[in-house]
Short mmCIF file of C-alpha atoms in Angstrom, two decimals:
data_model
loop_
_atom_site.label_atom_id
_atom_site.label_comp_id
_atom_site.label_asym_id
_atom_site.label_seq_id
_atom_site.Cartn_x
_atom_site.Cartn_y
_atom_site.Cartn_z
CA MET C 1109 -4.14 -4.69 -14.63
CA SER C 1110 -7.49 -6.29 -14.04
CA ASP C 1111 -6.19 -8.51 -11.77
CA VAL C 1112 -5.55 -6.18 -9.15
CA VAL C 1113 -8.24 -3.73 -9.51
CA GLY C 1114 -10.41 -3.90 -6.45
CA LYS C 1115 -9.77 -2.84 -2.45
CA TRP C 1116 -7.01 -4.60 -0.78
CA GLN C 1117 -6.09 -4.59 3.45
CA LEU C 1118 -2.31 -4.75 4.03
CA SER C 1119 -1.68 -7.87 6.09
CA SER C 1120 1.96 -7.85 6.74
CA MET C 1121 4.94 -5.30 5.62
CA ASN C 1122 8.22 -6.41 5.72
CA GLY C 1123 7.83 -9.90 7.15
CA GLN C 1124 5.90 -8.26 10.27
CA PRO C 1125 2.15 -8.05 10.91
CA ALA C 1126 0.72 -5.03 9.29
CA PRO C 1127 0.72 -1.92 11.81
CA VAL C 1128 -3.04 -0.77 12.54
CA ASN C 1129 -3.95 2.64 14.55
CA LEU C 1130 -5.44 1.17 17.66
CA ARG C 1131 -6.92 4.82 18.45
CA ASN C 1132 -9.35 4.36 16.10
CA ASN C 1133 -8.77 0.38 15.37
CA GLN C 1134 -8.18 1.61 11.59
CA ARG C 1135 -6.48 -1.00 8.73
CA VAL C 1136 -3.85 -0.04 6.06
CA THR C 1137 -5.42 -0.19 2.71
CA LEU C 1138 -5.09 -0.14 -1.27
CA GLU C 1139 -7.69 0.65 -3.73
CA ILE C 1140 -6.90 0.24 -7.13
CA GLN C 1141 -9.67 1.35 -9.78
CA GLU C 1142 -9.41 0.50 -13.48
CA ASP C 1143 -8.55 3.81 -14.79
CA GLY C 1144 -5.46 4.13 -12.88
CA GLN C 1145 -5.85 5.67 -9.87
CA PHE C 1146 -5.26 4.15 -6.56
CA ALA C 1147 -6.11 5.50 -2.65
CA GLY C 1148 -6.16 4.01 0.82
CA GLN C 1149 -5.74 4.66 4.39
CA ALA C 1150 -2.14 4.48 5.74
CA PRO C 1151 -1.04 4.28 9.07
CA VAL C 1152 -2.08 7.39 9.99
CA ASN C 1153 -3.49 9.57 6.86
CA ARG C 1154 -5.25 8.72 3.53
CA TYR C 1155 -3.32 9.03 0.35
CA PHE C 1156 -3.90 8.46 -3.66
CA GLY C 1157 -1.89 8.74 -6.87
CA LYS C 1158 -1.80 7.06 -10.31
CA ILE C 1159 -0.85 3.25 -11.26
CA ALA C 1160 0.39 1.84 -14.21
CA VAL C 1161 1.29 -1.32 -15.68
CA GLU C 1162 4.62 -0.88 -17.59
CA ASP C 1163 6.33 -4.15 -19.26
CA LYS C 1164 4.28 -5.70 -16.91
CA VAL C 1165 5.92 -3.94 -13.76
CA LEU C 1166 3.67 -2.07 -11.43
CA LYS C 1167 4.55 1.75 -11.28
CA THR C 1168 3.05 4.01 -8.80
CA GLY C 1169 3.39 8.32 -9.72
CA PRO C 1170 4.28 10.12 -6.72
CA ILE C 1171 1.48 9.71 -3.73
CA GLY C 1172 -0.06 12.57 -2.48
CA ALA C 1173 -1.65 12.45 1.31
CA THR C 1174 -3.15 14.21 4.02
CA MET C 1175 -1.05 15.82 6.72
CA MET C 1176 -2.43 14.53 10.28
CA ALA C 1177 0.28 13.97 12.63
CA GLY C 1178 0.13 10.37 14.98
CA PRO C 1179 2.31 8.33 17.40
CA PRO C 1180 5.73 8.33 16.74
CA GLU C 1181 5.82 4.51 15.95
CA LEU C 1182 2.96 4.65 13.57
CA MET C 1183 4.65 7.75 11.76
CA GLN C 1184 7.60 5.79 11.08
CA ALA C 1185 5.62 2.95 9.97
CA GLU C 1186 3.47 5.50 7.37
CA ARG C 1187 6.51 6.63 5.60
CA GLU C 1188 8.09 2.99 4.96
CA TYR C 1189 4.99 2.04 3.93
CA LEU C 1190 4.34 4.67 1.59
CA GLN C 1191 8.47 4.38 0.49
CA ALA C 1192 7.79 0.93 -0.37
CA LEU C 1193 4.49 1.82 -2.38
CA GLY C 1194 6.17 4.75 -3.80
CA GLU C 1195 8.30 5.18 -6.98
CA HIS C 1196 10.92 2.02 -5.61
CA VAL C 1197 8.02 -0.52 -6.71
CA LYS C 1198 10.17 -3.30 -8.23
CA SER C 1199 7.70 -6.16 -8.63
CA ALA C 1200 3.78 -6.79 -7.79
CA LYS C 1201 2.20 -10.29 -8.49
CA ILE C 1202 -1.15 -12.00 -7.20
CA ALA C 1203 -0.07 -14.86 -4.87
CA ASN C 1204 -2.11 -17.60 -3.43
CA GLY C 1205 -5.37 -14.66 -3.47
CA GLN C 1206 -2.73 -12.06 -2.06
CA LEU C 1207 -1.42 -9.22 -3.92
CA VAL C 1208 2.68 -9.29 -3.00
CA ILE C 1209 4.04 -5.60 -3.51
CA THR C 1210 7.94 -6.06 -3.39
CA ALA C 1211 9.95 -2.54 -3.59
CA MET C 1212 13.44 -1.82 -4.74
CA ASP C 1213 14.80 -2.83 -1.51
CA ASP C 1214 13.61 -5.94 -1.49
CA LYS C 1215 10.95 -4.73 1.77
CA LYS C 1216 7.12 -6.59 1.01
CA LEU C 1217 3.87 -5.18 0.98
CA VAL C 1218 1.36 -8.56 1.26
CA TYR C 1219 -2.00 -7.41 1.08
CA ASP C 1220 -5.25 -9.40 1.14
CA ARG C 1221 -8.58 -8.76 -0.96
CA VAL C 1222 -11.17 -7.33 0.78
CA LYS C 1223 -14.70 -8.82 -0.08
#
């Protein structure tokens, strides 16, 4: 799991550029800690949870999030993002320096490492 520990910024979601909250130029992030905790910024809300590697597969538990409202298109992107990152993860790997998470429905979240 140590290769995924750190802070990541979403670069694409389902083959499309990552959503950005233009109101405050906020980017979608994911920070994974060595102890299995993770947290980040979704398109509108902050989120958090636990992550583990089981049989070489990344498993996330239930995800908690703040409850702020935003524009409808960002709220929809947030639902899709949290669903893909939630308990529907099929695989996660580092490829070409990026973290690629694939959901059970084959949607992909691609992150760049934040330095």
